Tab-separated table of N, CA and C in Angstrom:
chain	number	residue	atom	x	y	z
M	1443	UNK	N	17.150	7.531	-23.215
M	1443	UNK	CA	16.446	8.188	-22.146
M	1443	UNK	C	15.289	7.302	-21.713
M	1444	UNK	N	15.487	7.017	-20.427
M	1444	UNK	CA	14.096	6.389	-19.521
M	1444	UNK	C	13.518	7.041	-18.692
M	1445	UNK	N	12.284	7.411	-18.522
M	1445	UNK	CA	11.789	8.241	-17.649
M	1445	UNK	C	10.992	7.276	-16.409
M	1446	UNK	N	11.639	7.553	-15.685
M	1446	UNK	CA	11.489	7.344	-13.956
M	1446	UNK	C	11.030	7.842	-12.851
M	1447	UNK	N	10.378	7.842	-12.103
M	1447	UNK	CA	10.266	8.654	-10.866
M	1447	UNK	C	9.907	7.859	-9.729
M	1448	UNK	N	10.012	8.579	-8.413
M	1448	UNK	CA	8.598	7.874	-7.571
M	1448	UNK	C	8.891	8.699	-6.513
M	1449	UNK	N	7.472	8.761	-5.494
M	1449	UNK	CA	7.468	10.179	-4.499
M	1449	UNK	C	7.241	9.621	-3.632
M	1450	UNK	N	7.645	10.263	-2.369
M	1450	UNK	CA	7.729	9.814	-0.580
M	1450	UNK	C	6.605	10.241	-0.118
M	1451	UNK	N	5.800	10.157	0.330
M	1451	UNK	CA	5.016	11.067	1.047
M	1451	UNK	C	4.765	10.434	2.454
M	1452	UNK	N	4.660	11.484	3.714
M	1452	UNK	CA	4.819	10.880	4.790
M	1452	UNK	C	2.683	10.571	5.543
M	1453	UNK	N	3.398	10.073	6.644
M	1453	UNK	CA	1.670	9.763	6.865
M	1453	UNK	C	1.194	10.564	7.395
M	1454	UNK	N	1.741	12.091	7.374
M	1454	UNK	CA	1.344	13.427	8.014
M	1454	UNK	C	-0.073	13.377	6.809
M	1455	UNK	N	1.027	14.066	5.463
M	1455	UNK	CA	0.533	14.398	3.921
M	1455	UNK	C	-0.478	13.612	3.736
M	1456	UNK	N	-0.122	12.456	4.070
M	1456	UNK	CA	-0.977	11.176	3.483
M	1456	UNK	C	-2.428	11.292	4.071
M	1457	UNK	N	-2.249	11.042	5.400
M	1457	UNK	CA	-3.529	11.121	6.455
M	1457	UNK	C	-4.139	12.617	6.043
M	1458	UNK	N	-3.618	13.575	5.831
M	1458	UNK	CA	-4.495	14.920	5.336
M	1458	UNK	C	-5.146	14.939	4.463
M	1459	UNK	N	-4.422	14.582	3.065
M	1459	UNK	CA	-5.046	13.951	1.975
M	1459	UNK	C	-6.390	13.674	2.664
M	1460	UNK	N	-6.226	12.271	2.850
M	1460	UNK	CA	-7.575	11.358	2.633
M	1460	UNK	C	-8.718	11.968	3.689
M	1461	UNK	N	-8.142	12.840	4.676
M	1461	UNK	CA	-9.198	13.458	5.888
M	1461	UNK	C	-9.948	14.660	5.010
M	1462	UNK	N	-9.046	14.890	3.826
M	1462	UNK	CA	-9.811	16.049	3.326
M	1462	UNK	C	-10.825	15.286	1.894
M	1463	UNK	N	-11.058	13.698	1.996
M	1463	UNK	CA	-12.066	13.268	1.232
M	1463	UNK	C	-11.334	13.732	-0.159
M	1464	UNK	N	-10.156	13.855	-0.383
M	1464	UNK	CA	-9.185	13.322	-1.224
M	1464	UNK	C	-8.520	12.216	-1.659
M	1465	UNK	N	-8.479	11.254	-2.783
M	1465	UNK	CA	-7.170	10.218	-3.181
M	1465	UNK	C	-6.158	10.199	-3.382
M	1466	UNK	N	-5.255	10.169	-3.293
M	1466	UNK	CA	-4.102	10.548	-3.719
M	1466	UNK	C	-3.865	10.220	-4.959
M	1467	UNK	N	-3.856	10.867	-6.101
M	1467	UNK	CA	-3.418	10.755	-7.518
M	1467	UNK	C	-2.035	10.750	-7.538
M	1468	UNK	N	-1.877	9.676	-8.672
M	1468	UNK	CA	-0.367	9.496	-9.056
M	1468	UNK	C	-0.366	9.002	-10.417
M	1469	UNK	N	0.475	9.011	-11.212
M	1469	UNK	CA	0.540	7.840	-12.030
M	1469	UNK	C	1.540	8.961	-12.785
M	1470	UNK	N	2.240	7.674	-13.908
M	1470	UNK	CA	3.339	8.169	-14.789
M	1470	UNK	C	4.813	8.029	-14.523
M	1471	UNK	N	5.021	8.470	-15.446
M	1471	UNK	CA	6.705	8.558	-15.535
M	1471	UNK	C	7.567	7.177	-15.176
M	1472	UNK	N	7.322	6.217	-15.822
M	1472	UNK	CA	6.226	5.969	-16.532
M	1472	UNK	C	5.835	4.691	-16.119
M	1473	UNK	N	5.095	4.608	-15.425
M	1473	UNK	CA	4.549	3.695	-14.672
M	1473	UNK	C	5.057	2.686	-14.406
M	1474	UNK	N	6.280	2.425	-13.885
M	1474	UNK	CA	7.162	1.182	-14.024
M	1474	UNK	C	7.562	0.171	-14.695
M	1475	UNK	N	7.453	1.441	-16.490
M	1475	UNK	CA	8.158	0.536	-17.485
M	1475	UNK	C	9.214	-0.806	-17.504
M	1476	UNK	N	9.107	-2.049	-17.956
M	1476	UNK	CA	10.121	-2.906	-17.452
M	1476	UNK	C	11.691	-2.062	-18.100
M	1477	UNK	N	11.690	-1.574	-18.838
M	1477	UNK	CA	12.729	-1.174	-19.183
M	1477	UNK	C	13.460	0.262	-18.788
M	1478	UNK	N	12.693	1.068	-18.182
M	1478	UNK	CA	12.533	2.123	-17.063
M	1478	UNK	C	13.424	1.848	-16.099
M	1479	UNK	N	12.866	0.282	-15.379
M	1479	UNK	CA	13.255	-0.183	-13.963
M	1479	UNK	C	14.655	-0.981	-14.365
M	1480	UNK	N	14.850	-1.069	-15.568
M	1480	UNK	CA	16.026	-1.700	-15.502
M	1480	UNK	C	17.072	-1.355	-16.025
M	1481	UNK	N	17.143	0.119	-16.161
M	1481	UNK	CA	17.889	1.036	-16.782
M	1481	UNK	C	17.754	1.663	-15.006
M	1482	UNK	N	16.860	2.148	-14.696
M	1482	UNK	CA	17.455	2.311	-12.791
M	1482	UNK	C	17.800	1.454	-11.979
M	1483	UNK	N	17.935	0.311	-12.186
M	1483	UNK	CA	18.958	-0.863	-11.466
M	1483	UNK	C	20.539	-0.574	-11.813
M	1484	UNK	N	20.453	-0.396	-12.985
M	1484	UNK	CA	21.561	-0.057	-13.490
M	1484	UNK	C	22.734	0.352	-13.366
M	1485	UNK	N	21.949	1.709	-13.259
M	1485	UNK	CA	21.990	2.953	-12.790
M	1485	UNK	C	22.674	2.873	-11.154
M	1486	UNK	N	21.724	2.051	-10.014
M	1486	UNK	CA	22.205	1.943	-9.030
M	1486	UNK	C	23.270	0.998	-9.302
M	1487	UNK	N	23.501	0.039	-9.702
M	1487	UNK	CA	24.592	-0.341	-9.497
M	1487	UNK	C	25.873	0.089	-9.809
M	1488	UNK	N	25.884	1.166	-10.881
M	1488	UNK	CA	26.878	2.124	-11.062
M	1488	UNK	C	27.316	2.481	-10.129
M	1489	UNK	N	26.233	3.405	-9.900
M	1489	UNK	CA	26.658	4.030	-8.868
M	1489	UNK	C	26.982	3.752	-7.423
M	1490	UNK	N	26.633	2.284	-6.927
M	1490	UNK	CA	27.557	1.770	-6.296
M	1490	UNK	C	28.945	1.152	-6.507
M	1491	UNK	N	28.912	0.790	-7.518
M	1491	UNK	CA	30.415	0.346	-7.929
M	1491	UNK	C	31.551	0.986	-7.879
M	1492	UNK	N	31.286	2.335	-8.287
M	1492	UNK	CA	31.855	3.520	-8.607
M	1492	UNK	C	31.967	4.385	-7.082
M	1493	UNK	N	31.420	3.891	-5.818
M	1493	UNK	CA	31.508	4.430	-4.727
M	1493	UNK	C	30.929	6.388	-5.432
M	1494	UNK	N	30.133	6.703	-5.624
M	1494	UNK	CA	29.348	7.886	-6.075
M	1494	UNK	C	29.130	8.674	-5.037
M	1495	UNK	N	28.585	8.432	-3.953
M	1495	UNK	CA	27.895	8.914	-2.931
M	1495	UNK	C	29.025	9.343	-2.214
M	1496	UNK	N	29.653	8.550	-1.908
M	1496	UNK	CA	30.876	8.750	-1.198
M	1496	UNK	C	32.234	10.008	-2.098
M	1497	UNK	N	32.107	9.495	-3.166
M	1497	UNK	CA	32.920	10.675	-4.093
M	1497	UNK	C	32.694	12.079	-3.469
M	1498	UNK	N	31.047	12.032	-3.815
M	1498	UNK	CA	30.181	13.665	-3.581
M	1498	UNK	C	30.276	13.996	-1.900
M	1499	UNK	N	29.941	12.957	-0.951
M	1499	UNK	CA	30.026	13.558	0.319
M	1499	UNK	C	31.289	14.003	0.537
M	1500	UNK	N	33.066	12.843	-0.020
M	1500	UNK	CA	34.147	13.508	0.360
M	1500	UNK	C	34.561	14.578	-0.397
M	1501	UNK	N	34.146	14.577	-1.608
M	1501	UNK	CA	35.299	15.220	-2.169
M	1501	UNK	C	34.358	16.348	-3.026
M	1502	UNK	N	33.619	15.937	-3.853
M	1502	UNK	CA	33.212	16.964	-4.960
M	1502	UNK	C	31.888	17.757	-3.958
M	1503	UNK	N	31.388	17.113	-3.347
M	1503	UNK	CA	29.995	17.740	-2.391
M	1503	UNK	C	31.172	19.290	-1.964
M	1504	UNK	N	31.678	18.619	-0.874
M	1504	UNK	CA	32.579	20.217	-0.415
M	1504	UNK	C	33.243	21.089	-1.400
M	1505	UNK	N	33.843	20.615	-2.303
M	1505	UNK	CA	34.428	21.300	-3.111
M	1505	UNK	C	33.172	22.251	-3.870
M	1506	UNK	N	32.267	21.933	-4.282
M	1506	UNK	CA	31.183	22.185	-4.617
M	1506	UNK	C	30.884	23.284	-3.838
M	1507	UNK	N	30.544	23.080	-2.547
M	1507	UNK	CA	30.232	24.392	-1.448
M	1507	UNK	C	30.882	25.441	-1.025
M	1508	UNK	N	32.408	24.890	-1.310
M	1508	UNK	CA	33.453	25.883	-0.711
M	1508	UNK	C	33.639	27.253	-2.343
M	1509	UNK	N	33.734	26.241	-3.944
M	1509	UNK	CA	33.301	26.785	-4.959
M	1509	UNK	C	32.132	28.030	-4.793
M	1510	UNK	N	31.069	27.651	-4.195
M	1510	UNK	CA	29.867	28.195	-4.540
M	1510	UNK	C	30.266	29.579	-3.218
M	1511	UNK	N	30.828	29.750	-2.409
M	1511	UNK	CA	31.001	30.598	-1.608
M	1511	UNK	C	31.763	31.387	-1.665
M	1512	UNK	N	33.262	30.642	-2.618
M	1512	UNK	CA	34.053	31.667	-2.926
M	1512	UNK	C	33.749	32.811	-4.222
M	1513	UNK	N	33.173	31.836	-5.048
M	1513	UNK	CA	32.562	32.728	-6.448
M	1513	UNK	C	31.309	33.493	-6.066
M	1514	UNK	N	30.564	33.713	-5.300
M	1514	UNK	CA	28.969	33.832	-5.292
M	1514	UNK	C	28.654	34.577	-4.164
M	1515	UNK	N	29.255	33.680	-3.047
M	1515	UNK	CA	28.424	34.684	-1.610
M	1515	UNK	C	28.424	36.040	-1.382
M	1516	UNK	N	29.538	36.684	-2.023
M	1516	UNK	CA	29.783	38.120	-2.077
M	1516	UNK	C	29.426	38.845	-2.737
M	1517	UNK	N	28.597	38.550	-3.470
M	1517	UNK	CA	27.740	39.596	-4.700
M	1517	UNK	C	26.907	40.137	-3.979
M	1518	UNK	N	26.302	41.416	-4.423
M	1518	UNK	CA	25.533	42.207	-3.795
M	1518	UNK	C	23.935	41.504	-3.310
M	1519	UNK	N	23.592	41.136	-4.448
M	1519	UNK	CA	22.639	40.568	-4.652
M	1519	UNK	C	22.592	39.210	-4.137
M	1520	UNK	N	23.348	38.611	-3.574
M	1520	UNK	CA	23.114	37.277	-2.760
M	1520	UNK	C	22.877	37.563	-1.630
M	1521	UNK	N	21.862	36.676	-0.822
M	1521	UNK	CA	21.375	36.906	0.331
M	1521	UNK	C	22.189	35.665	1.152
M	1522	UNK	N	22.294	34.361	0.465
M	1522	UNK	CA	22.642	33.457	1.274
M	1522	UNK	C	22.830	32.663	0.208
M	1523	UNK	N	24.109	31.729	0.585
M	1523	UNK	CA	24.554	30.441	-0.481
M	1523	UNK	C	24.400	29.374	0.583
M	1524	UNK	N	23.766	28.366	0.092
M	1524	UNK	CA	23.873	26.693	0.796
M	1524	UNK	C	23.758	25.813	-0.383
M	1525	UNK	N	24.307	24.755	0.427
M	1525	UNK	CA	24.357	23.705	-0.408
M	1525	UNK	C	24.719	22.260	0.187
M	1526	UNK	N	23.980	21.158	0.206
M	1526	UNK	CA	24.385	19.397	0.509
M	1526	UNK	C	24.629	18.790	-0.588
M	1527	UNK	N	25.785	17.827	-0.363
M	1527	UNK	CA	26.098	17.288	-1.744
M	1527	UNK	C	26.327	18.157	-3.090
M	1528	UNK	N	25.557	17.641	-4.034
M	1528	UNK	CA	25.625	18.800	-5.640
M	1528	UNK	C	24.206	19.090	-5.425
M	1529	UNK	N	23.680	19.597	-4.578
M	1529	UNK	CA	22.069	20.152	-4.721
M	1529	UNK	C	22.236	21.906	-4.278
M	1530	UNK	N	22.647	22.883	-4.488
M	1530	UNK	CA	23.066	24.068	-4.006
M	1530	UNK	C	21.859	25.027	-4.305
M	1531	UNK	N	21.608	26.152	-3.444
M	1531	UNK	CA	20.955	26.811	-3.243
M	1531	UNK	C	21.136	28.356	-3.401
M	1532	UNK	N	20.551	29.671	-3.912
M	1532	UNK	CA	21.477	30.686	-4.119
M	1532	UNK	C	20.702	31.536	-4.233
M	1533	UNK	N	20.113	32.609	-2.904
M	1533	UNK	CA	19.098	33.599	-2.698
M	1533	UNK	C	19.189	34.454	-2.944
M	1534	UNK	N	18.762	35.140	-3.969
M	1534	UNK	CA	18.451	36.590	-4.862
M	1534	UNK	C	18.005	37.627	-3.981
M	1535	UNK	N	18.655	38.464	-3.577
M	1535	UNK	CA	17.939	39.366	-2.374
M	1535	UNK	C	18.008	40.744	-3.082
M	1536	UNK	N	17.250	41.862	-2.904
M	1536	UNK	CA	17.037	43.152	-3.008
M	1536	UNK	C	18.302	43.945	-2.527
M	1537	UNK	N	18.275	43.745	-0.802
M	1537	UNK	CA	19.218	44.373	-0.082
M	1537	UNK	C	20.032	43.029	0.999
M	1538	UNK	N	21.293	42.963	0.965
M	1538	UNK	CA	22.013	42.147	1.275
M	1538	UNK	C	21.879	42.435	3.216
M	1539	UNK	N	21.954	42.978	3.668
M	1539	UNK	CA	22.002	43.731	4.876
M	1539	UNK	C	20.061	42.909	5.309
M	1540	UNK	N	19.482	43.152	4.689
M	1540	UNK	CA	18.348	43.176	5.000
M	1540	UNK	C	17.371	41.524	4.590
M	1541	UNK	N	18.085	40.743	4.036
M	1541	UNK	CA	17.742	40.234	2.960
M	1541	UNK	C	16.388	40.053	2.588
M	1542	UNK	N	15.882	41.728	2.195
M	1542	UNK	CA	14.642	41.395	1.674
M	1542	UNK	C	14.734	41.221	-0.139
């Protein structure tokens, strides 16, 4: 296990930040361990090799969505199923009709 990250932030966020006499704090995960970054090179190159992206947009992404709609959308208690790629979404509602 390597722990990795890193965050987007646009120059909306950014410029608010600093107008509000804020820095933007960051740090960690873990700070661009050399061995971090080269376990996520890796990583990308897998997953280009392996055409990944393309797997999930043709094949497992939909299957994934069409899955999640046939098992799920019809429960009482679902308000709404979505989903892009394998990132899916699945709203707990009170009253289905209403979705409060």
């Amino acid at each position: 296990y390597q722990p990795l990250s890193a965050l987007l932030v646009g120059d909306r966020i950014s410029s608010t930040l600093v107008a509000k006499g804020g820095e933007f704090n960051h740090g960690y995960t873990y700070s661009g361990h050399p061995v971090a970054c080269a376990v996520a090179l890796k990583n990308l190159e897998i997953i280009e090799r392996e055409g990944l992206v393309d797997r999930v947009r043709n094949d497992t992404g939909p299957y994934f969505a069409q899955a999640l709609q046939e098992r799920i959308a019809g429960h009482d208690l679902v308000g709404e199923v979505r989903s892009i790629g394998l990132m899916g979404a699945i709203e707990i509602v009170k009253d289905k009709a209403t979705k409060e």
